[in-house]
JSON list of C-alpha atoms and ligand atoms in Angstrom, two decimals:
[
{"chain": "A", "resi": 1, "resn": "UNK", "atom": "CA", "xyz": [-12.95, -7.18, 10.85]},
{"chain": "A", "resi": 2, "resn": "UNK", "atom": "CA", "xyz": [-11.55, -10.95, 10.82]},
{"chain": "A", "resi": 3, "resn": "UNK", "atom": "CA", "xyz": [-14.52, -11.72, 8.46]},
{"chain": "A", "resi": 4, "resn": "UNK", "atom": "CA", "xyz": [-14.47, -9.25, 5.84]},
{"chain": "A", "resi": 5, "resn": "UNK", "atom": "CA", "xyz": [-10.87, -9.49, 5.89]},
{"chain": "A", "resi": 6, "resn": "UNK", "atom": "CA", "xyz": [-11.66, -13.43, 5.35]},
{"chain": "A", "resi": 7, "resn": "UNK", "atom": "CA", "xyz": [-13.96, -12.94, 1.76]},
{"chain": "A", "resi": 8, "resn": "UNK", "atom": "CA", "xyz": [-12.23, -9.53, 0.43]},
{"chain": "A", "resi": 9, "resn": "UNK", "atom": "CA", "xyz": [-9.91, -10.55, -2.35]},
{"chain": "A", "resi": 10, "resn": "UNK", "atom": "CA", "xyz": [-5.98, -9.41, -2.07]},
{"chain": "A", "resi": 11, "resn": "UNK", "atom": "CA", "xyz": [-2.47, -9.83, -1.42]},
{"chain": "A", "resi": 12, "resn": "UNK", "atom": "CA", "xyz": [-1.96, -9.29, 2.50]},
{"chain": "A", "resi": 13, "resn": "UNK", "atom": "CA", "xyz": [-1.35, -12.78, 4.43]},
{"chain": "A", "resi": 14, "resn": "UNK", "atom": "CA", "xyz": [-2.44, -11.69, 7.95]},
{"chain": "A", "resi": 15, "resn": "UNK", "atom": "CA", "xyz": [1.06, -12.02, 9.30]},
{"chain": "A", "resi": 16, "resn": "UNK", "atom": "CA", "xyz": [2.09, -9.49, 6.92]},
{"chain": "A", "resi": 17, "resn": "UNK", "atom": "CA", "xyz": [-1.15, -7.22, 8.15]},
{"chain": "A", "resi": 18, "resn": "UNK", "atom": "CA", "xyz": [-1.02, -7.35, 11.49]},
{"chain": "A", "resi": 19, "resn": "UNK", "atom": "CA", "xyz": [2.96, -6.58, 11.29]},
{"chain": "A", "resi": 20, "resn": "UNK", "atom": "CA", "xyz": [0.93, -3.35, 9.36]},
{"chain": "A", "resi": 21, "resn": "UNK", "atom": "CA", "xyz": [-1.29, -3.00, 11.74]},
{"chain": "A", "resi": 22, "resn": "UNK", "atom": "CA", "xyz": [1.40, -2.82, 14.66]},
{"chain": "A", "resi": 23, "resn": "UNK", "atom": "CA", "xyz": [3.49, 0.18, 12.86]},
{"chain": "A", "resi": 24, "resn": "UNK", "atom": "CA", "xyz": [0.18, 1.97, 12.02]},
{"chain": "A", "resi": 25, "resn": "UNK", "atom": "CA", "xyz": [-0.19, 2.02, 15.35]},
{"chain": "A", "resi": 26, "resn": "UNK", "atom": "CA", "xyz": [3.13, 2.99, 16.54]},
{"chain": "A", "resi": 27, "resn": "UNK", "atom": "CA", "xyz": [3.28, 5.73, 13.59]},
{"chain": "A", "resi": 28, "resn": "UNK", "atom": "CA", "xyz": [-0.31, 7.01, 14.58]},
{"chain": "A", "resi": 29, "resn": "UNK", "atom": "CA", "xyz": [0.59, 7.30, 18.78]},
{"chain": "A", "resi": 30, "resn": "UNK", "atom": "CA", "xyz": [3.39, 9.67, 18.16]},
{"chain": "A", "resi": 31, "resn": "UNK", "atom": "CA", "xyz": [1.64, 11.78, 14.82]},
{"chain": "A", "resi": 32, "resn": "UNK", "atom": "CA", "xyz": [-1.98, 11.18, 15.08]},
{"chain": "A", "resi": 33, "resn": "UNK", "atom": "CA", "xyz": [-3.02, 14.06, 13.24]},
{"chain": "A", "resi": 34, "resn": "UNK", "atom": "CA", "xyz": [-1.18, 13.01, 10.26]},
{"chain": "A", "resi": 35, "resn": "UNK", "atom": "CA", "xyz": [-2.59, 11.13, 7.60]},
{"chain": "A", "resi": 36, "resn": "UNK", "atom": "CA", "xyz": [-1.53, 7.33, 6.75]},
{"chain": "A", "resi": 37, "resn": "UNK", "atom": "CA", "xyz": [-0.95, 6.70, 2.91]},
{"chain": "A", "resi": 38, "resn": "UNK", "atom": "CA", "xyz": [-1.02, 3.26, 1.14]},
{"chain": "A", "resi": 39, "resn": "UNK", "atom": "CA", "xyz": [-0.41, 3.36, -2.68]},
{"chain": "A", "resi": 40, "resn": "UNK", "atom": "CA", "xyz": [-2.05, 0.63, -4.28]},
{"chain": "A", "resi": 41, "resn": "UNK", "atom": "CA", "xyz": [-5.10, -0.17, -2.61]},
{"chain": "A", "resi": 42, "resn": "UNK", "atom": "CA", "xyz": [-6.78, -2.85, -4.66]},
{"chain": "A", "resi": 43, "resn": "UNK", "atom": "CA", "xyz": [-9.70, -3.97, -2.85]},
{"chain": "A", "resi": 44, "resn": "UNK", "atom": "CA", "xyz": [-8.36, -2.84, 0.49]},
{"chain": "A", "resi": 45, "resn": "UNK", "atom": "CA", "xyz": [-6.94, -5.82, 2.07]},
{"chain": "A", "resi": 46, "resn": "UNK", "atom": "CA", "xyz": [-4.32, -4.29, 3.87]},
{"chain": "A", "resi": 47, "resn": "UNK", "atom": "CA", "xyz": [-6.07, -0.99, 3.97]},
{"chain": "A", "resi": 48, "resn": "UNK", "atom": "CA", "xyz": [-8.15, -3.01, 6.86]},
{"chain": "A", "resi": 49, "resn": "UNK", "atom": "CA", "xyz": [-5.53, -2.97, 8.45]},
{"chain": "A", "resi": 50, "resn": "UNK", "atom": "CA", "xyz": [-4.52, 0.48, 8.57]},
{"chain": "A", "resi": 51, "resn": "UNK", "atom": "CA", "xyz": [-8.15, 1.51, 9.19]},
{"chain": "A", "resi": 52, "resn": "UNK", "atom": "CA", "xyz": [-8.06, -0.46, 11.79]},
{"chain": "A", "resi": 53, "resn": "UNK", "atom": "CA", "xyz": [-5.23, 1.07, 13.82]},
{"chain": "A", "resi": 54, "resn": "UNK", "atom": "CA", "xyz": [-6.81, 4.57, 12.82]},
{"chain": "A", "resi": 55, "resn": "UNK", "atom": "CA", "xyz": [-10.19, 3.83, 13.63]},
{"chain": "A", "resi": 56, "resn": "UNK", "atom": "CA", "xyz": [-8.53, 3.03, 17.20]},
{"chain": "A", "resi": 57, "resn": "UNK", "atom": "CA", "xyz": [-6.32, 6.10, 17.63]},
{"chain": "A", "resi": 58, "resn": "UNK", "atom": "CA", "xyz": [-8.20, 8.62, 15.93]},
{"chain": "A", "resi": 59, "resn": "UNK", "atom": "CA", "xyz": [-6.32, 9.10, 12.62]},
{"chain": "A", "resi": 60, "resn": "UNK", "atom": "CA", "xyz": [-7.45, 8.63, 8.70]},
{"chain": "A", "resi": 61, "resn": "UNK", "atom": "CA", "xyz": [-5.63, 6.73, 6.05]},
{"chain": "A", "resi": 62, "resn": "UNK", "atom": "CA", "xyz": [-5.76, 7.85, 2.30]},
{"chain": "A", "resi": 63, "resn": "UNK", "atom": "CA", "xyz": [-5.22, 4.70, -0.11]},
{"chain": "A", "resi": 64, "resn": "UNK", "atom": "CA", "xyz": [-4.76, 5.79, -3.43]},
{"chain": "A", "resi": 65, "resn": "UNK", "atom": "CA", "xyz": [-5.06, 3.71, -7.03]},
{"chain": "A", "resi": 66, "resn": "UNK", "atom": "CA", "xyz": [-6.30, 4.36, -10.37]},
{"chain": "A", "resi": 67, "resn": "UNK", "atom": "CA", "xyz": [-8.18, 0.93, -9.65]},
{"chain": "A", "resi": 68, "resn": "UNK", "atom": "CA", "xyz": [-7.46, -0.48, -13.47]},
{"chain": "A", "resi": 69, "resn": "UNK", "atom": "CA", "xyz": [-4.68, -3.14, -11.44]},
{"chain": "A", "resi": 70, "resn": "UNK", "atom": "CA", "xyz": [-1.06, -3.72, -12.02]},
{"chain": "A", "resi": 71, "resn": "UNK", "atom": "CA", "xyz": [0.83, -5.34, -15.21]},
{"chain": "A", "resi": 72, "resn": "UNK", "atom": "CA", "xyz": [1.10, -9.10, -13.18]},
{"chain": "A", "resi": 73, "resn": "UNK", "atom": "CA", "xyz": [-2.76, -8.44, -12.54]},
{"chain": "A", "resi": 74, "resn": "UNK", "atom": "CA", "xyz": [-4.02, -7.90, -15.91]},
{"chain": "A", "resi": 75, "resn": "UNK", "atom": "CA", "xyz": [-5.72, -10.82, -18.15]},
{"chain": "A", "resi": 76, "resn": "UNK", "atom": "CA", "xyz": [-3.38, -13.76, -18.93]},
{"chain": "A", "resi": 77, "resn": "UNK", "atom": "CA", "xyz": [-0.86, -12.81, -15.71]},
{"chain": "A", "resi": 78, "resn": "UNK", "atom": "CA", "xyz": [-0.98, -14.84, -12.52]},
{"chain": "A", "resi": 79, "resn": "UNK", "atom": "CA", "xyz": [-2.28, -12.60, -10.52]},
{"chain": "A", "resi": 80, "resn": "UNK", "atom": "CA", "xyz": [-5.72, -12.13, -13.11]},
{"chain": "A", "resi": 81, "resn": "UNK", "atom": "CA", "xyz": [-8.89, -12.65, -11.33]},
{"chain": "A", "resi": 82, "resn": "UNK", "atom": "CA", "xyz": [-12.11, -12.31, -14.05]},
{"chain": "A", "resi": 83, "resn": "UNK", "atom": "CA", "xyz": [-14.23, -11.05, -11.57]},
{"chain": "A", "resi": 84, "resn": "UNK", "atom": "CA", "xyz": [-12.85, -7.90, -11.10]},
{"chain": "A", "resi": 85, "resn": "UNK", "atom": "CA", "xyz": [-13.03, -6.68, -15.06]},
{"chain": "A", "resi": 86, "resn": "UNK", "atom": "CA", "xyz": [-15.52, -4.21, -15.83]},
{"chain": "A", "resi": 87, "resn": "UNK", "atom": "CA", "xyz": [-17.23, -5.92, -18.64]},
{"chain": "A", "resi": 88, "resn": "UNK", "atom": "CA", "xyz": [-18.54, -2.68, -20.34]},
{"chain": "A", "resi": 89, "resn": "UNK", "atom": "CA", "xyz": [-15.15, -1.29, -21.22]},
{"chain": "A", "resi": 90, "resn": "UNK", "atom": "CA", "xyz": [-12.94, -4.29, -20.63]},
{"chain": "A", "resi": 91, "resn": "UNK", "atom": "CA", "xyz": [-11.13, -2.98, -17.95]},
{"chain": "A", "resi": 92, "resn": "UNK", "atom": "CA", "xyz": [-10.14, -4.21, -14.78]},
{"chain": "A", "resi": 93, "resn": "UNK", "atom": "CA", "xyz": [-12.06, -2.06, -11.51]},
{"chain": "A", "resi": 94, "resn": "UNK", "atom": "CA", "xyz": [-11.35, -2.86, -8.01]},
{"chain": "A", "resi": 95, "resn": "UNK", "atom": "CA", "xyz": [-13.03, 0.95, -6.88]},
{"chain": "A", "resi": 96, "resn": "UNK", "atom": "CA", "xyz": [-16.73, -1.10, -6.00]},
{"chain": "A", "resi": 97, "resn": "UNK", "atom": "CA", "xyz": [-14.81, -4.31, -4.11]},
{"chain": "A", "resi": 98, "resn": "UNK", "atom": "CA", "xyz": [-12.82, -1.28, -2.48]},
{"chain": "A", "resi": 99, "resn": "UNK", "atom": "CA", "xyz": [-16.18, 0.46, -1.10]},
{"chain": "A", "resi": 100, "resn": "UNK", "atom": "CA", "xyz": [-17.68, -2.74, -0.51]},
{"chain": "A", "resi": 101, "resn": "UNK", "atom": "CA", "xyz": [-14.74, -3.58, 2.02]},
{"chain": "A", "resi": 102, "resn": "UNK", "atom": "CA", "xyz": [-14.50, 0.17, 3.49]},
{"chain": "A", "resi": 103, "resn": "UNK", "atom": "CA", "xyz": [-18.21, -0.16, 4.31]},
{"chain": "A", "resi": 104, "resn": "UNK", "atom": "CA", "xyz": [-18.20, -3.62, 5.68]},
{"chain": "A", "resi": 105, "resn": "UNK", "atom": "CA", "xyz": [-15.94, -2.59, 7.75]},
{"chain": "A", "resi": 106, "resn": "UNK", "atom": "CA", "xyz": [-17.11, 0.30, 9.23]},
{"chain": "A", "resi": 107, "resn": "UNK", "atom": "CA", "xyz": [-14.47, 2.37, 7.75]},
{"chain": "A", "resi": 108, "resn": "UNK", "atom": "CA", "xyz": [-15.68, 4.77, 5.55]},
{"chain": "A", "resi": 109, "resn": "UNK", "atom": "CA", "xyz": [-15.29, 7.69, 8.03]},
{"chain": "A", "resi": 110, "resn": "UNK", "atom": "CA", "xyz": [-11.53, 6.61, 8.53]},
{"chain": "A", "resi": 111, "resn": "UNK", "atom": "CA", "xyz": [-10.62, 6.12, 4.83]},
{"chain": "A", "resi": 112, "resn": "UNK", "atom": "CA", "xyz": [-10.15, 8.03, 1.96]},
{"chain": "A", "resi": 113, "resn": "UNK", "atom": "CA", "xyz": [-9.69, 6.65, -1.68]},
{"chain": "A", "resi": 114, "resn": "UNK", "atom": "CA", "xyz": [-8.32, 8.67, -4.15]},
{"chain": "A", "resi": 115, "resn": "UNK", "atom": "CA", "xyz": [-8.77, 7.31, -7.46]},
{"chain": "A", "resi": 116, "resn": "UNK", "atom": "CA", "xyz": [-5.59, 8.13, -9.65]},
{"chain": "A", "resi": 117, "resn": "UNK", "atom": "CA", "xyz": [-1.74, 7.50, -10.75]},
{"chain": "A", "resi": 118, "resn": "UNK", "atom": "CA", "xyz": [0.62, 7.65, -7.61]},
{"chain": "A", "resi": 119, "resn": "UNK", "atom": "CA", "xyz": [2.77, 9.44, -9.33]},
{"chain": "A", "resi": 120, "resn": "UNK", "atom": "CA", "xyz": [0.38, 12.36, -9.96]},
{"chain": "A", "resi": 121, "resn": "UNK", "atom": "CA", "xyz": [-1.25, 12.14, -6.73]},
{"chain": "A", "resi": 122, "resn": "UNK", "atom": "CA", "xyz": [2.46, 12.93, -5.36]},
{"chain": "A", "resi": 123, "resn": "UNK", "atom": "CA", "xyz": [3.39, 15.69, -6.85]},
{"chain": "A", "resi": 124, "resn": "UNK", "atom": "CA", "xyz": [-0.19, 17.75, -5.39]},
{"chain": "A", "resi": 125, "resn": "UNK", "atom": "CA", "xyz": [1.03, 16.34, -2.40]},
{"chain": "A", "resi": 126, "resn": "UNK", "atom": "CA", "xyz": [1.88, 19.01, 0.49]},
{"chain": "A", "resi": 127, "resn": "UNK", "atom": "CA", "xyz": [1.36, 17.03, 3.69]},
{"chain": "A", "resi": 128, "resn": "UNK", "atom": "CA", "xyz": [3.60, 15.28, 5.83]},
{"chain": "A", "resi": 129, "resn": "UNK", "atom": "CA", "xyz": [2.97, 11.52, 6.34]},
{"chain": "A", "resi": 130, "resn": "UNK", "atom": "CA", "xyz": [2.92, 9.64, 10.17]},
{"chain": "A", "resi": 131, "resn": "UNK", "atom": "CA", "xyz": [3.24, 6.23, 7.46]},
{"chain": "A", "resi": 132, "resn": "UNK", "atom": "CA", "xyz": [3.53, 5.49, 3.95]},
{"chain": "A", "resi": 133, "resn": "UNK", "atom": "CA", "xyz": [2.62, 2.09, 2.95]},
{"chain": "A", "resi": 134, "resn": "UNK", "atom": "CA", "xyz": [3.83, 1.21, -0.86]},
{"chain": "A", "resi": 135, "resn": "UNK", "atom": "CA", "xyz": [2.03, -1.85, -2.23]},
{"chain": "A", "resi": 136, "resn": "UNK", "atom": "CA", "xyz": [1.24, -0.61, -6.07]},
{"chain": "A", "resi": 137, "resn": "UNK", "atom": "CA", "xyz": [2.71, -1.01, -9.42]},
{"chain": "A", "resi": 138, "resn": "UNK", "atom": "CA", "xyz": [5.83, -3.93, -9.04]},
{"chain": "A", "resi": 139, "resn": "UNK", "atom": "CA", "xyz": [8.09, -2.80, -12.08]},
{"chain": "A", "resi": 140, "resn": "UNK", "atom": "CA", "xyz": [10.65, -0.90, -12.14]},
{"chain": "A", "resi": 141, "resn": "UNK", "atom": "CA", "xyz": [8.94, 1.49, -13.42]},
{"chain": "A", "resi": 142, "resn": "UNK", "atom": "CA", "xyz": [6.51, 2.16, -10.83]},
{"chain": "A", "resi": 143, "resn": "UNK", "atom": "CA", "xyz": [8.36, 1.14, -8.09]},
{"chain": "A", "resi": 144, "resn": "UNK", "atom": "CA", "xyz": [11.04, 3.85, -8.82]},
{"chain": "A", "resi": 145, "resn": "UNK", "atom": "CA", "xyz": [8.13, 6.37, -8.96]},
{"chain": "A", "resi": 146, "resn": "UNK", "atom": "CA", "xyz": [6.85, 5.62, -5.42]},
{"chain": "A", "resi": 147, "resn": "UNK", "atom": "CA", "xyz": [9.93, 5.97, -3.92]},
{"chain": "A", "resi": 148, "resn": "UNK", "atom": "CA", "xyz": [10.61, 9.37, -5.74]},
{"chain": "A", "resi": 149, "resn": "UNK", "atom": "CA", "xyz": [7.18, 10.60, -5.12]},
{"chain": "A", "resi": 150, "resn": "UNK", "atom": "CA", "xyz": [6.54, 9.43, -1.81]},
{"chain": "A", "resi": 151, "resn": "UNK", "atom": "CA", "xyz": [9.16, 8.69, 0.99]},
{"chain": "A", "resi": 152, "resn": "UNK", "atom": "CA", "xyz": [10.25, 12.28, 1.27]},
{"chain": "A", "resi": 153, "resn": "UNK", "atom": "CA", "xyz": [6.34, 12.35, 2.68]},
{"chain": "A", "resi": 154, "resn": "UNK", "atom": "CA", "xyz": [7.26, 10.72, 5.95]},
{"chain": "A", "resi": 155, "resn": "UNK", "atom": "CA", "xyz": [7.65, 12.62, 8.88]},
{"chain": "A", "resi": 156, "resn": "UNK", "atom": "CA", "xyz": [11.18, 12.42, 10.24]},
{"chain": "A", "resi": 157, "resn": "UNK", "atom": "CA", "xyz": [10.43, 9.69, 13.19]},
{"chain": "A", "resi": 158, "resn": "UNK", "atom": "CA", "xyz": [7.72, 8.91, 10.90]},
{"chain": "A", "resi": 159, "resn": "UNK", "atom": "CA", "xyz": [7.32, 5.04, 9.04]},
{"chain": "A", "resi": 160, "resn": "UNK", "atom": "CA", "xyz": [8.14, 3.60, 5.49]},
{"chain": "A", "resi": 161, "resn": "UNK", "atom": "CA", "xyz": [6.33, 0.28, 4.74]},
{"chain": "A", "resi": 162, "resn": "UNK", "atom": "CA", "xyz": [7.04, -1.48, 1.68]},
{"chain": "A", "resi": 163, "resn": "UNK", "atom": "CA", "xyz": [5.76, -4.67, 0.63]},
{"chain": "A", "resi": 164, "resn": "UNK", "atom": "CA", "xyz": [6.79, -7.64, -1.63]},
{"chain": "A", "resi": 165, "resn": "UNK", "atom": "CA", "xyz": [10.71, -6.79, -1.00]},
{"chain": "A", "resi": 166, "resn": "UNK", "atom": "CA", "xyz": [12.37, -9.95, -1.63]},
{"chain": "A", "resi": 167, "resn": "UNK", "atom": "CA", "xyz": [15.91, -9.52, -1.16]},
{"chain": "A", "resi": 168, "resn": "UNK", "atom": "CA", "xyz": [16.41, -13.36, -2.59]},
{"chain": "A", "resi": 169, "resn": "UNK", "atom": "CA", "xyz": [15.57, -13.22, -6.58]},
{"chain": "A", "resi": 170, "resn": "UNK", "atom": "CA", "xyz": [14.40, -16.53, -6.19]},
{"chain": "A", "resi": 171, "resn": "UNK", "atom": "CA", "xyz": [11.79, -15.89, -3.89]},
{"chain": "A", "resi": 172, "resn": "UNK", "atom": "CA", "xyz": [9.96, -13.10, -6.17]},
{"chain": "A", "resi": 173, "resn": "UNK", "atom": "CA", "xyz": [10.74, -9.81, -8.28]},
{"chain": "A", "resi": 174, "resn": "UNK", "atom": "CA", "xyz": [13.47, -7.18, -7.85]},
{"chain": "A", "resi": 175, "resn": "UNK", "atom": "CA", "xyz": [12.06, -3.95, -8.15]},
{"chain": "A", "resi": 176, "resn": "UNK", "atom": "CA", "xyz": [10.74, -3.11, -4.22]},
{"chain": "A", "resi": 177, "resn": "UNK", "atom": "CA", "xyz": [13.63, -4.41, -3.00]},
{"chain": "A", "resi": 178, "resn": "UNK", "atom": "CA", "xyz": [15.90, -2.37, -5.55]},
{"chain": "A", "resi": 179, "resn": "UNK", "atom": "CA", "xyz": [14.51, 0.61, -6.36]},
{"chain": "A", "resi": 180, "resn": "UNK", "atom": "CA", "xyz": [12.78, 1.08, -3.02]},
{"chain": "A", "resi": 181, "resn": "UNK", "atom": "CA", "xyz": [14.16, -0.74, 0.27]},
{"chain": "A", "resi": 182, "resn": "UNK", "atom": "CA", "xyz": [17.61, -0.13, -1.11]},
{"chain": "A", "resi": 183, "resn": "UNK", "atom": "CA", "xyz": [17.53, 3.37, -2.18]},
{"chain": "A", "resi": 184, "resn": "UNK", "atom": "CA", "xyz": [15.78, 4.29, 1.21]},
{"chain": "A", "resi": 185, "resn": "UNK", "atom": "CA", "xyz": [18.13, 2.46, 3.25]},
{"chain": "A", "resi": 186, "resn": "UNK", "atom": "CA", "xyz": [21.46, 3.54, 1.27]},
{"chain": "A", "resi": 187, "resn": "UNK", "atom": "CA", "xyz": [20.17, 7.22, 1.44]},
{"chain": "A", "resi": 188, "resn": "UNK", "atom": "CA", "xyz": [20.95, 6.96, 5.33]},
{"chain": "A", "resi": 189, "resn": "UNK", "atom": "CA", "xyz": [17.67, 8.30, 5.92]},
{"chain": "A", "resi": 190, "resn": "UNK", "atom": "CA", "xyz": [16.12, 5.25, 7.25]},
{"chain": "A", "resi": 191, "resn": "UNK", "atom": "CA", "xyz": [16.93, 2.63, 9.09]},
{"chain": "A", "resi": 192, "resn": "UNK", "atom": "CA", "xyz": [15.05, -0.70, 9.46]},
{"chain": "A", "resi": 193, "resn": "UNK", "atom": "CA", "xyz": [11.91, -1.24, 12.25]},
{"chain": "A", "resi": 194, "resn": "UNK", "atom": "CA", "xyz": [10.61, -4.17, 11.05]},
{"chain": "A", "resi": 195, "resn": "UNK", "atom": "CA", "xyz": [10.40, -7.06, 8.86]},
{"chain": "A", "resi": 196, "resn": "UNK", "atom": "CA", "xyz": [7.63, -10.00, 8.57]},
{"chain": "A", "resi": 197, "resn": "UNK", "atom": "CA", "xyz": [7.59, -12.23, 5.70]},
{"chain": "A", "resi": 198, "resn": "UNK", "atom": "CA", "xyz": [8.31, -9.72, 2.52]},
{"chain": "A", "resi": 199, "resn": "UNK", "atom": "CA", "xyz": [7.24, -6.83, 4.45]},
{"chain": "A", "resi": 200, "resn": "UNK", "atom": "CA", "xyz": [9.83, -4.30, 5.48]},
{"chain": "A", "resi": 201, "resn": "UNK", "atom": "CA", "xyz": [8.87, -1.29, 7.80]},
{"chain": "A", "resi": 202, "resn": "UNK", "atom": "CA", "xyz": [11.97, 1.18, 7.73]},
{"chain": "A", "resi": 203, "resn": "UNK", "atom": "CA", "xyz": [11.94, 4.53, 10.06]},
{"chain": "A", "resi": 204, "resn": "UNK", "atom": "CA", "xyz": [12.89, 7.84, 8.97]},
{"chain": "A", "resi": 205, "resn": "UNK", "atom": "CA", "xyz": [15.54, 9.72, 10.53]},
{"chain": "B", "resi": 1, "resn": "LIG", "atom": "N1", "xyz": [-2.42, -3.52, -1.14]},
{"chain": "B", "resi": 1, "resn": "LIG", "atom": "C1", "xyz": [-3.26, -4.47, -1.83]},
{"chain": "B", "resi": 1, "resn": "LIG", "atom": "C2", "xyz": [-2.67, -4.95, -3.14]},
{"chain": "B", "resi": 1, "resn": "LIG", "atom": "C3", "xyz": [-2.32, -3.88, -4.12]},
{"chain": "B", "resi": 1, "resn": "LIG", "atom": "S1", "xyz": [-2.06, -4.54, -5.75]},
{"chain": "B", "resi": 1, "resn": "LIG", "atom": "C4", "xyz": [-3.50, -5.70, -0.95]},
{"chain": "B", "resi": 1, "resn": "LIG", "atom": "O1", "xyz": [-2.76, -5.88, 0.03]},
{"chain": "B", "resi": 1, "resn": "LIG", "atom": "O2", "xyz": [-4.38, -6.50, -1.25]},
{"chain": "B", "resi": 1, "resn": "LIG", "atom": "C5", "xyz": [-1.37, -3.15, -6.54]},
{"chain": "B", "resi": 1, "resn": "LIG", "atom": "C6", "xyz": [-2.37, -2.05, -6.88]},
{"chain": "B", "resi": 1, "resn": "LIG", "atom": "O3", "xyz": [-1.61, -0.93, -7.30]},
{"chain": "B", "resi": 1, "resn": "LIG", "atom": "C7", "xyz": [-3.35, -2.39, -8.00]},
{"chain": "B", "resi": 1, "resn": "LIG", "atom": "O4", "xyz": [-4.66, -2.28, -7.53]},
{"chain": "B", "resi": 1, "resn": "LIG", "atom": "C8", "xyz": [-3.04, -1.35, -9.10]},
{"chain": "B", "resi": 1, "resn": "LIG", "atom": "O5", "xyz": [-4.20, -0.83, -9.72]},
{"chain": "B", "resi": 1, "resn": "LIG", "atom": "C9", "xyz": [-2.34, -0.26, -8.31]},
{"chain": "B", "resi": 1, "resn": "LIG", "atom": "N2", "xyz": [-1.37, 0.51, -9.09]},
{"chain": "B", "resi": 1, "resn": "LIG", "atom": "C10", "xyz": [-0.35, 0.05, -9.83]},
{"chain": "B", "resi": 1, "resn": "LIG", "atom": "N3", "xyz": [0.36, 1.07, -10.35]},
{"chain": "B", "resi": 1, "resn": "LIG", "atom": "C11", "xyz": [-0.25, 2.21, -9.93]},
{"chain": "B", "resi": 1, "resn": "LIG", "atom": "C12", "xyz": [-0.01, 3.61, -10.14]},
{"chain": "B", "resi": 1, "resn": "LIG", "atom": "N4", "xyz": [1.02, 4.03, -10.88]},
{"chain": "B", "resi": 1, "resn": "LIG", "atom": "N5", "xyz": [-0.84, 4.50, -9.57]},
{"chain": "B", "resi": 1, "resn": "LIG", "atom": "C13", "xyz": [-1.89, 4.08, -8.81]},
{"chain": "B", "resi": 1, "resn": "LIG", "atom": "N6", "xyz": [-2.17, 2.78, -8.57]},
{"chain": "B", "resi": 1, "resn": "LIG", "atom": "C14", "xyz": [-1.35, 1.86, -9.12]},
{"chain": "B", "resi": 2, "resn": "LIG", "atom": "MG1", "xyz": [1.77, -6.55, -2.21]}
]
């Protein structure tokens, strides 16, 4: 796992992932029968992770994305990398890196991608969550969306993970922290498990 985690391309230091790793597990031992969902899986970096702690209890993870990358991903941001366009239409695609990664892994039987908008995705949404992991679109936007469409998902003693919450401005953008980790927090339906580097894991009530 170490090595494919070592050439697949993403944004999950390993602190961050094993922290992911550890709540997958925790989630998982007390709901194993309930699904795992990451939003925004890229080209599953941290969906290692969370296949990993299935793979070991017995669960699945679905990892959703429409694959064509967020705004501070697309050509001219920071975040571009060329390799992932799709030359034909000019568009990015992460889906092949994605099954590339799953199967290098030995997690295709664990994993489930589901290729489309979050937002969509959510609303044909019916069951309950052990752990939602919310790594997609970083605007407000988007951000706003996940939390709508998703945290009501968890399973009360169930998980919350968010990622790139930066409660400094200085340290990176607002939105997770505002118009996720807030909300969830102020709504007095969570309360916080864990924290390592921007990742916050908050339990439900
Ligand atoms: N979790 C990954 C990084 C995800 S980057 C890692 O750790 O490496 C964010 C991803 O969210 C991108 O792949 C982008 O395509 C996806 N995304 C952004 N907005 C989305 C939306 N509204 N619906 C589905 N996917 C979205
Ligand atoms: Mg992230």
């Amino acid at each position: 796992m170490r090595s494919v985690l070592a050439r697949t391309k993403g944004f999950m230091p390993d602190d961050e992932g094993e922290a992911l790793y550890r709540s997958a597990c925790t989630a998982l031992a007390q709901h194993r029968s309930l699904p795992i969902i990451e939003i925004g899986s890229y080209c599953g970096k941290s969906t290692v992770w969370l296949g990993a702690a299935a793979s070991e209890l017995g669960g699945t993870v679905v990892t959703i994305d429409h694959h064509r990358g967020s705004e501070e991903t697309q050509p001219g941001w920071e975040h571009h990398d060329p390799e992932v366009v799709d030359r034909r239409v000019n568009l990015m695609d992460t889906l092949p890196f994605l099954r590339t990664t799953l199967y290098d892994a030995g997690l295709e039987e664990v994993v489930i991608p589901i290729i489309g908008r979050s937002p969509v995705v959510a609303q044909l949404w019916r069951t309950p969550a052990s752990l939602v992991f919310i790594d997609g679109g970083h605007g407000d936007e988007h951000a706003a969306a996940d939390f709508e469409g998703w945290a009501h998902h968890v399973v009360s003693g169930g998980l919350l993970a968010i990622h790139d919450v930066f409660e400094n401005p200085e340290d990176g953008g607002r939105p997770p922290y505002e118009r996720i980790y807030l909300p969830a927090v102020e709504s007095g339906e969570f309360e916080l498990h864990d924290a390592v580097g921007s990742l916050r894991v908050l339990r439900r009530r």
